[in-house]
CSV table of C-alpha atoms and ligand atoms in Angstrom, one decimal:
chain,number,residue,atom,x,y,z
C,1,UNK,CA,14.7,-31.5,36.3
C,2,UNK,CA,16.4,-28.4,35.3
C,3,UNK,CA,14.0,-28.7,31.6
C,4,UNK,CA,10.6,-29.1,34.1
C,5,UNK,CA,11.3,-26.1,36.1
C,6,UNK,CA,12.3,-23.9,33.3
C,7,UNK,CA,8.8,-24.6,31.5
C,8,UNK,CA,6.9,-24.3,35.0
C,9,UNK,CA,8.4,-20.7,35.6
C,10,UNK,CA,8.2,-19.8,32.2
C,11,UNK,CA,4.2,-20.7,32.0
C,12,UNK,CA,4.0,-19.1,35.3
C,13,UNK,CA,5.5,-16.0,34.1
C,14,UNK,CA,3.0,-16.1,31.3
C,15,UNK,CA,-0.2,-16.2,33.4
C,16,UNK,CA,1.2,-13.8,35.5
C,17,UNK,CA,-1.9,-10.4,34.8
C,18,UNK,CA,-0.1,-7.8,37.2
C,19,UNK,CA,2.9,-6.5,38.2
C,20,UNK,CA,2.4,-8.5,42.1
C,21,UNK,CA,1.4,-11.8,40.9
C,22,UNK,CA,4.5,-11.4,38.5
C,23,UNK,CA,6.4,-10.7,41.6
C,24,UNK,CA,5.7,-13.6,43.5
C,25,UNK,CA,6.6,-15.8,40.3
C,26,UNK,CA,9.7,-14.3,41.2
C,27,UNK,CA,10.6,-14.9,44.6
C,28,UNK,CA,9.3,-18.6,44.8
C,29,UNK,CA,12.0,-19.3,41.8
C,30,UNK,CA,14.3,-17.1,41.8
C,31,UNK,CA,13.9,-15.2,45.8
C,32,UNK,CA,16.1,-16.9,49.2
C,33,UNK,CA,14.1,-19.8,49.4
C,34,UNK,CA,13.4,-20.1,45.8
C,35,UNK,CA,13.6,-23.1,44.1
C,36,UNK,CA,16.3,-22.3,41.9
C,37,UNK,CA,18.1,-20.8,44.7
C,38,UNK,CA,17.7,-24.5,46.6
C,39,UNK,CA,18.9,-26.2,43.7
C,40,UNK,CA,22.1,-24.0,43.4
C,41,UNK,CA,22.5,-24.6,47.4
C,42,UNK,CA,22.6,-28.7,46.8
C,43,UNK,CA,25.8,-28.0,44.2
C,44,UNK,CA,28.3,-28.4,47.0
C,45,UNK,CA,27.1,-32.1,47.3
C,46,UNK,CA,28.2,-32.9,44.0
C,47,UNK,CA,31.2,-34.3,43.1
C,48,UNK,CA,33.5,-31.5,41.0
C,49,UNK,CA,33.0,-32.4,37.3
C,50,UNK,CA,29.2,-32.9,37.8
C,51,UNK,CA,28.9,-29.3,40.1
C,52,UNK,CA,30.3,-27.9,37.1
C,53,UNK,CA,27.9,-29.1,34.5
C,54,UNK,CA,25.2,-28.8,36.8
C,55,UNK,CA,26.3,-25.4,37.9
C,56,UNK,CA,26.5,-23.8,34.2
C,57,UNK,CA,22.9,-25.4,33.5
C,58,UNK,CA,21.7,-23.7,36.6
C,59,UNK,CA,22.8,-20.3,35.5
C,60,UNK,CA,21.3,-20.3,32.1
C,61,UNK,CA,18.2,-21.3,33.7
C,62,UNK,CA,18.7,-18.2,36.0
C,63,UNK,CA,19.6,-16.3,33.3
C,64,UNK,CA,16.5,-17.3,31.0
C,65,UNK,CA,13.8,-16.4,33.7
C,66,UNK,CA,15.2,-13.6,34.6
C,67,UNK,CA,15.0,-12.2,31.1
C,68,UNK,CA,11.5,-13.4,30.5
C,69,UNK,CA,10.2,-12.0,34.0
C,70,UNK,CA,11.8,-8.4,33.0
C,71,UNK,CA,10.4,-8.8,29.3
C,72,UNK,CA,6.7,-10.0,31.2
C,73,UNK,CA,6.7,-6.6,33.4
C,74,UNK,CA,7.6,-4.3,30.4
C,75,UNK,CA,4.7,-6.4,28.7
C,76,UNK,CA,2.7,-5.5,31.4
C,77,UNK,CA,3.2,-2.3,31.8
C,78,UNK,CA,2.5,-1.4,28.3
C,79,UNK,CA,-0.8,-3.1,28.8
C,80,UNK,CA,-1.2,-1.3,31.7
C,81,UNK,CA,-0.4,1.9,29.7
C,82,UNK,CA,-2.9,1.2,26.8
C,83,UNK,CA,-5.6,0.6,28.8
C,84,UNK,CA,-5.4,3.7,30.7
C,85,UNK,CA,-4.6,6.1,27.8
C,86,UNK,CA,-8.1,4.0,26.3
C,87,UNK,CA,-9.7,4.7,29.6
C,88,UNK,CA,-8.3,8.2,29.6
C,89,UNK,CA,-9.4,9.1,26.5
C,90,UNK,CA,-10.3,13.1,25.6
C,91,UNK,CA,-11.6,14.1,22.2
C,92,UNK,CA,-10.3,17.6,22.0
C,93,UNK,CA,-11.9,18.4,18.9
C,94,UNK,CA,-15.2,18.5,20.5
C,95,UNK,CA,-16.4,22.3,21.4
C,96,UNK,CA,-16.1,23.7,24.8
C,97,UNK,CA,-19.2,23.1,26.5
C,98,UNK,CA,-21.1,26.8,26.3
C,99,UNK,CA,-22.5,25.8,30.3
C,100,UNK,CA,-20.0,28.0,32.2
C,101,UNK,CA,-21.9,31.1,33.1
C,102,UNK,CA,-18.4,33.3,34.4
C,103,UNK,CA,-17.7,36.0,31.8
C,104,UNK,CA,-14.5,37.7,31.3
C,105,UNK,CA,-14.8,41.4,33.1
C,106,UNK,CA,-14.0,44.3,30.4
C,107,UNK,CA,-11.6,45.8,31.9
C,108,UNK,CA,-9.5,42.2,31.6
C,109,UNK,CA,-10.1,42.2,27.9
C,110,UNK,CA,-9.6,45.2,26.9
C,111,UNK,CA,-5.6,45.0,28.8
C,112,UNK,CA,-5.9,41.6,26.9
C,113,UNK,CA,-6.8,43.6,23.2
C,114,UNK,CA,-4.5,46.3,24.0
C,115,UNK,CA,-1.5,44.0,24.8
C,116,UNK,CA,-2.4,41.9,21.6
C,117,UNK,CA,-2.1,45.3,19.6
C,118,UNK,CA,0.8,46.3,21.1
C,119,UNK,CA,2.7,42.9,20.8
C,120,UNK,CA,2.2,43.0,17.4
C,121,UNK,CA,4.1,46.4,17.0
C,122,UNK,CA,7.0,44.1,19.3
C,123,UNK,CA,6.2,45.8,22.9
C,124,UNK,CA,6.8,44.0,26.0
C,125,UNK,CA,4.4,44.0,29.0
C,126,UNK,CA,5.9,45.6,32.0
C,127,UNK,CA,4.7,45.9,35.6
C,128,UNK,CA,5.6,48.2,39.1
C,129,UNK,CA,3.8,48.4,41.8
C,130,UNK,CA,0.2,50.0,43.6
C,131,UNK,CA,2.4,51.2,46.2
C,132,UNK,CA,4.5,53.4,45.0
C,133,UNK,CA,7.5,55.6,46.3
C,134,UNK,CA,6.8,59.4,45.8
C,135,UNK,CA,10.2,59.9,43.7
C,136,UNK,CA,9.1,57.1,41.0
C,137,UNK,CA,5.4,58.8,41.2
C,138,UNK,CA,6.5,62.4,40.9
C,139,UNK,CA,10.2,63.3,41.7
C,140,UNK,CA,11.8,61.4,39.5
C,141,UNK,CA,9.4,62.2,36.8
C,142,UNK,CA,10.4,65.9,36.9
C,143,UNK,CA,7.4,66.7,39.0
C,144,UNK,CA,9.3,68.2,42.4
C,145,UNK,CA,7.6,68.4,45.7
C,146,UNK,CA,6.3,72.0,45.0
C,147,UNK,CA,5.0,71.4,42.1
C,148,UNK,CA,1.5,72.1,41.1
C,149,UNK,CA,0.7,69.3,39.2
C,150,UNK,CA,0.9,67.3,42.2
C,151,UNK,CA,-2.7,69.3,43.3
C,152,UNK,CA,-4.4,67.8,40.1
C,153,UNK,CA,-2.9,64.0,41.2
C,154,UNK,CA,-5.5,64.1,43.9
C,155,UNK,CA,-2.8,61.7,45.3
C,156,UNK,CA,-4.0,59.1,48.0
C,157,UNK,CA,-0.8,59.5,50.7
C,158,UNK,CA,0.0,56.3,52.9
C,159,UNK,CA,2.5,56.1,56.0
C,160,UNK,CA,5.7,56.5,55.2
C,161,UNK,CA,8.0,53.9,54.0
C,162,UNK,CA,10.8,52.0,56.9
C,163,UNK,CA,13.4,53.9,55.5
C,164,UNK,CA,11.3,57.5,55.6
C,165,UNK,CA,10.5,57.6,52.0
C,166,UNK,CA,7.2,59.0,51.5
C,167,UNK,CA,4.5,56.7,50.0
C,168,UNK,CA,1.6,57.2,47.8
C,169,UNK,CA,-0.7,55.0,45.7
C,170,UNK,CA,0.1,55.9,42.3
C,171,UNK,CA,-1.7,58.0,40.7
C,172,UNK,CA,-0.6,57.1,37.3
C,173,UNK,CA,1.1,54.3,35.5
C,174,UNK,CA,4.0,56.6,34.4
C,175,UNK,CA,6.2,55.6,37.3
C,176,UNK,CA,6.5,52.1,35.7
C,177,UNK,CA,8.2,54.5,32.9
C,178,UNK,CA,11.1,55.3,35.9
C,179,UNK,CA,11.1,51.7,37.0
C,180,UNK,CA,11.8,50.2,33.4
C,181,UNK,CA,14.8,53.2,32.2
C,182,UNK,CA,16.4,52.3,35.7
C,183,UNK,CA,16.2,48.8,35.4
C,184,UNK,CA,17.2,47.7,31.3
C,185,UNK,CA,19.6,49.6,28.8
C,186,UNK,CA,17.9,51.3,25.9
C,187,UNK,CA,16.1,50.1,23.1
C,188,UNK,CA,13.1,49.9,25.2
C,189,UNK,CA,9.9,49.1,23.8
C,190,UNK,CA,7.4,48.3,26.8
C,191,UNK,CA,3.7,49.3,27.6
C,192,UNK,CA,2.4,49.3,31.6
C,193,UNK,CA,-1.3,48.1,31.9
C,194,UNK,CA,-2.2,48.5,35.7
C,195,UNK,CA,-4.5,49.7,38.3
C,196,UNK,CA,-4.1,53.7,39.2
C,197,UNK,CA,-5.4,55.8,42.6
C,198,UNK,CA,-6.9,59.1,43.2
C,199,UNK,CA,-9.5,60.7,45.3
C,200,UNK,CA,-12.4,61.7,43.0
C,201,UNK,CA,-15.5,60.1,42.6
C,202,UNK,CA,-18.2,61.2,40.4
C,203,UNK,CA,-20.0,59.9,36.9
C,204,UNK,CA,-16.6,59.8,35.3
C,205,UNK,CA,-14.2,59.4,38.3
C,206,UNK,CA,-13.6,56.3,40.7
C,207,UNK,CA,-10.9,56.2,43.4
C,208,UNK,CA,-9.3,53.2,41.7
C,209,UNK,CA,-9.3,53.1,37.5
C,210,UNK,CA,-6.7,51.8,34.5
C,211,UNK,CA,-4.6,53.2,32.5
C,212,UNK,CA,-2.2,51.7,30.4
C,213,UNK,CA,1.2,53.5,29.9
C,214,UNK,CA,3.4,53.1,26.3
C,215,UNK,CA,7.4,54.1,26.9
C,216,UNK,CA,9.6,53.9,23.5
C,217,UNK,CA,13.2,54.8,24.2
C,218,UNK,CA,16.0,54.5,21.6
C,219,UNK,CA,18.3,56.3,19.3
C,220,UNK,CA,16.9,58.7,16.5
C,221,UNK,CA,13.1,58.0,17.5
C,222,UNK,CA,11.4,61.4,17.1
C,223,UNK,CA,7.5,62.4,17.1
C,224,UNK,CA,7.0,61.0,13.7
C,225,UNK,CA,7.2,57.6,15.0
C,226,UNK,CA,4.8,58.4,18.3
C,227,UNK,CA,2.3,59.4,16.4
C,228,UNK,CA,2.2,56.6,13.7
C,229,UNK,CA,2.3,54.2,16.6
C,230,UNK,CA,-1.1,56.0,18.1
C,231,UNK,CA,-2.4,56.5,14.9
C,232,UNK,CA,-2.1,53.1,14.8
C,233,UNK,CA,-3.3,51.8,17.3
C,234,UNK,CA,-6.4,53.9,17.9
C,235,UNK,CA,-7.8,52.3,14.1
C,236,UNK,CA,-6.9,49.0,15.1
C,237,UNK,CA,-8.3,49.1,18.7
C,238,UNK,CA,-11.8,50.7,17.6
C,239,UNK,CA,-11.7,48.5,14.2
C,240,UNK,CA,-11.9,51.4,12.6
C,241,UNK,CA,-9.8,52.1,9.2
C,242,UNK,CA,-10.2,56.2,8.6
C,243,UNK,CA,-10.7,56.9,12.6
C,244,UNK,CA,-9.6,60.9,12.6
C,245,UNK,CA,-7.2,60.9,15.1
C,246,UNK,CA,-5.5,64.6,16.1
C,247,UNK,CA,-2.6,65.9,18.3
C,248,UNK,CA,-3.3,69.0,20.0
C,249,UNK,CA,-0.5,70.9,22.2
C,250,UNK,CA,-0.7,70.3,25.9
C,251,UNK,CA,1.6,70.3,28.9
C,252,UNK,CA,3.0,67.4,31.3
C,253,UNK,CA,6.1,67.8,33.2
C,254,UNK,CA,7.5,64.4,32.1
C,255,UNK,CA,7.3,65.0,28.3
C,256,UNK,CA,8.6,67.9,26.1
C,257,UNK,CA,6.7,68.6,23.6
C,258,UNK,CA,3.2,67.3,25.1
C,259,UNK,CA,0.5,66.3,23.4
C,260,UNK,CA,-3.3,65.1,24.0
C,261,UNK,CA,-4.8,63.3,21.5
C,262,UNK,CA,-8.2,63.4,20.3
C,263,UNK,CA,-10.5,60.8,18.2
C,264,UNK,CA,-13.2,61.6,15.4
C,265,UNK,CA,-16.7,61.3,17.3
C,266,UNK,CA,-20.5,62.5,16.9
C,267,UNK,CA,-22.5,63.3,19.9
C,268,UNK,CA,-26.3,63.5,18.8
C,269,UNK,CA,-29.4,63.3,21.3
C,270,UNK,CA,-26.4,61.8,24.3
C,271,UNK,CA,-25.6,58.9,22.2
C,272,UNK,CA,-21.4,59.0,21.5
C,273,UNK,CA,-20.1,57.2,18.4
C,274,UNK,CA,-16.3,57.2,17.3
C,275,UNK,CA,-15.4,57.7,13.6
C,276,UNK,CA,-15.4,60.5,10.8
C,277,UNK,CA,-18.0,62.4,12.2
C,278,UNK,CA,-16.6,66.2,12.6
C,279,UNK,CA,-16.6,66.1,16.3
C,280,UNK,CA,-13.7,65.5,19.1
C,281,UNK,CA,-13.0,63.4,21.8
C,282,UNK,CA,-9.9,63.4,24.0
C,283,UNK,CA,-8.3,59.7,24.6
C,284,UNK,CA,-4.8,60.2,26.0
C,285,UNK,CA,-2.1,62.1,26.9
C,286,UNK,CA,1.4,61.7,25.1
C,287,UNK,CA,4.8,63.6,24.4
C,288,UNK,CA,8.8,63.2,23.9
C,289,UNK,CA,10.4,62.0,27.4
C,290,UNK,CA,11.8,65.0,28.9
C,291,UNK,CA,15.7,64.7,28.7
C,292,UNK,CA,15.7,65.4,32.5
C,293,UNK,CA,13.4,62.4,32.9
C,294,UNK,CA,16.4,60.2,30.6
C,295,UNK,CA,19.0,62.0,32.6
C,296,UNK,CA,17.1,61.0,35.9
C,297,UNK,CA,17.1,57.3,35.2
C,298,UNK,CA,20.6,57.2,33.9
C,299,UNK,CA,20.0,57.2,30.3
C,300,UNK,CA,22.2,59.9,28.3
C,301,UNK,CA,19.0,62.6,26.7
C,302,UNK,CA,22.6,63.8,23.8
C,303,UNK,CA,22.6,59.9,22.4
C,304,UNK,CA,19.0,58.8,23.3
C,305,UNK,CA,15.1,59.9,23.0
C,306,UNK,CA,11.9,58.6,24.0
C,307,UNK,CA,8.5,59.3,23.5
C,308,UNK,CA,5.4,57.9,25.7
C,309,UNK,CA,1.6,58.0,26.3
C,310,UNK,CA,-0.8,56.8,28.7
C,311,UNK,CA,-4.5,56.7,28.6
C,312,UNK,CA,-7.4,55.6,30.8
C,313,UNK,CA,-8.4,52.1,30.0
C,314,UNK,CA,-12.0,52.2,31.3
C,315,UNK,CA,-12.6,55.3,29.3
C,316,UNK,CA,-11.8,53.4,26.1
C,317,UNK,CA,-13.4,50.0,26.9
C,318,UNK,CA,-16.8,52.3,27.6
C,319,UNK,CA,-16.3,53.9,24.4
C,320,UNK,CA,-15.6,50.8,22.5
C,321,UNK,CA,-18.8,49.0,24.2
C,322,UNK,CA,-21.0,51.7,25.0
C,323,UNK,CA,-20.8,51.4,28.8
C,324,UNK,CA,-22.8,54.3,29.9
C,325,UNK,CA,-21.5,54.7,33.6
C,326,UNK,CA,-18.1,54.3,34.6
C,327,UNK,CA,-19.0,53.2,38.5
C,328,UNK,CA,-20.7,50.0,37.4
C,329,UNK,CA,-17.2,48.6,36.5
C,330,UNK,CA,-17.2,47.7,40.0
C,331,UNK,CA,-20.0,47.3,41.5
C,332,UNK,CA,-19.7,43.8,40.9
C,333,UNK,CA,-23.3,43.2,39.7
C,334,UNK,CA,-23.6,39.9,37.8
C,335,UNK,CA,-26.1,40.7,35.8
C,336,UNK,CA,-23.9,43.8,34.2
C,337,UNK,CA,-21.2,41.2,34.2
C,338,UNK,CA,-23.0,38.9,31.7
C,339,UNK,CA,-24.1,41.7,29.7
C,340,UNK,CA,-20.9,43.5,28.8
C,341,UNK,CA,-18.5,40.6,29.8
C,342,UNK,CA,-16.9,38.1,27.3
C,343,UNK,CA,-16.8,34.8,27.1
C,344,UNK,CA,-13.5,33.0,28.5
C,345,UNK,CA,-12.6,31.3,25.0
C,346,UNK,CA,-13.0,35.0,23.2
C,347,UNK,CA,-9.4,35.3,23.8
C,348,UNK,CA,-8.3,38.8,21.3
C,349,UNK,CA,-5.7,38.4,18.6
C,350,UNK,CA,-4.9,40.4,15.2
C,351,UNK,CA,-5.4,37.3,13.4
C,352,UNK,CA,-8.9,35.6,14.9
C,353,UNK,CA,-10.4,39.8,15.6
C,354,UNK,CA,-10.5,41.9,18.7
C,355,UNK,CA,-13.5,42.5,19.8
C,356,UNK,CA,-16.0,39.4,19.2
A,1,LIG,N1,0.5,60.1,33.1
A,1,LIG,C1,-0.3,61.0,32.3
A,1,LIG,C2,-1.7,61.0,33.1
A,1,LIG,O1,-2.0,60.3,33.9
A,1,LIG,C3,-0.5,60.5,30.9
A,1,LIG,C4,0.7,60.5,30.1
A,1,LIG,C5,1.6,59.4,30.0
A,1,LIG,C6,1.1,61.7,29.4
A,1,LIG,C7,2.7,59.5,29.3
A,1,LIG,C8,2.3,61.7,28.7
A,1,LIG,C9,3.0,60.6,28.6
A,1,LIG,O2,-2.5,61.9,32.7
């Protein structure tokens, strides 16, 4: 009796193809009203000596179907698992499919070539915000409400802030400069790509543009090492290895000395090139931090030093790719977009090249 059932289960547990039919094996042998279950319930009929022979046969037999119904489902569900994985199946090596007709907007790869350059020099990306208080726009970047360089901002003013803080949008990415020195202890080695506000419109002007903002600030770093870090970076974002590259005084009330820096250029018949031609262009604006702008965020200007520089990003990406006008960056014009844009997989490195 005990011999028949035990092959019955066991060939019913073997024709059993999913995890439900499996289950119902189950519960008619082993469930309530199972049939081993009845059997066990007849024991108490039995006479001592035989309930106890009987009884130990019983729970092998218990014993032996459970283990082959748990070593059915893992069976199954490795089946289960194969044939999905076959069914599943992607060939990665296979090329991306050149269908997709969205390109990859300038400005986006350009932050993306910039922030592959400057990773490799070991910057961090950092971030603040459109809205920006006037003491991280101005004040606290030794620009005071009188000021006159606060005329040349051409500064967008919003309501002012709940607490009666004024607001502006930022006319610069400098402020991220403030936010970063308030917020992590020296060495800092971070550069700010982001979107920057003023009120000017023209060939060369729109009311929103990029710039991208570098802040360095540890002990002993001096102008040496500013300008072999834009040196550097100005050959390696134009791919080009003897790019003249020249600091000229200038003035900005956050850094001390100041500097603008032009590139080697030609301009023949209105076509622009970069390189060693003889000619000048201005990229970006750069200096020391001014100890008051350490001493305004906390950091000691006796024990540390900083230099920084910011530049306008669509200036560089028209440069780089001959964009003649800077307006149609936004205009939104699809057609403009396949022309200059990149595809999605052109994704810039040092090691694969910048600019293909
Ligand atoms: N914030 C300056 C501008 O918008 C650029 C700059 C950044 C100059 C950092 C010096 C240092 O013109």
């Amino acid at each position: 009796m005990v011999d028949t059932l035990k092959a019955e289960a066991l060939r019913a547990i073997a024709a059993a193809t999913d995890p439900a039919s499996l289950e119902d094996v189950r519960v008619a042998v082993l469930g309530k009203k199972g049939r081993v279950t009845s059997l066990m319930r007849d024991l108490g009929g039995l006479d001592p000596e035989a309930r106890k022979i009987r009884g130990a046969a019983l729970n092998l037999l218990k014993t032996e179907i459970a283990a082959a119904l748990d070593a059915r489902k893992f069976e199954l569900q490795d089946n289960a698992l194969a044939a999905r994985l076959e069914s599943e199946r992607v060939d990665v090596t296979l090329s991306a499919r050149p269908t997709s007709e969205g390109r990859i907007h300038p400005i986006s790869q350009t932050i993306d070539e910039i922030t592959a350059i400057f990773a490799d020099m070991g910057f961090a990306v950092a971030e603040g915000p459109d809205v920006e208080g006037d003491f991280y726009n101005f004040t606290a970047l030794n620009i005071p409400p009188e000021h006159p360089a606060r005329q040349m901002h051409d500064t967008f003013y919003l309501p002012d802030a709940p607490d009666g803080t004024q607001r502006v949008l930022r006319t610069h990415t400098s402020p991220v400069q403030i936010r970063t020195m308030l917020s992590v202890k020296p060495p800092i080695r971070i550069i700010a790509p982001g979107r920057t506000y003023r009120s000017d419109y023209d060939m060369t002007h729109t009311p929103m543009f990029h710039q991208v903002e570098a802040l360095v600030v540890d002990e002993a770093v001096h102008m040496g090492h500013l300008k072999g870090c834009i040196v550097e970076f100005c050959r390696a974002f134009f791919d080009i290895d003897d790019l003249p590259v020249r600091f000229r005084p200038s003035f900005f009330p956050f850094t001390e000395p100041s500097a603008e820096v032009d590139i080697g250029c030609m301009r023949s018949g209105g076509e622009l090139k970069i390189g060693a031609f003889g000619d000048w262009l201005e990229i970006m604006g750069c200096g020391m931090v001014h100890p008051k702008v350490l001493a305004n965020c906390g950091i000691d200007p006796t024990r540390y030093q900083g230099f920084a520089f910011g530049m306008g990003i669509e200036r560089i990406a028209m440069l780089k790719y001959g964009i003649p006008d800077l307006r149609t960056f936004f205009e939104a014009d699809s057609r403009w977009l396949k022309h200059y844009g990149f595809a999605a997989l052109d994704q810039p490195s040092l090691a694969v090249g910048l600019s293909r």
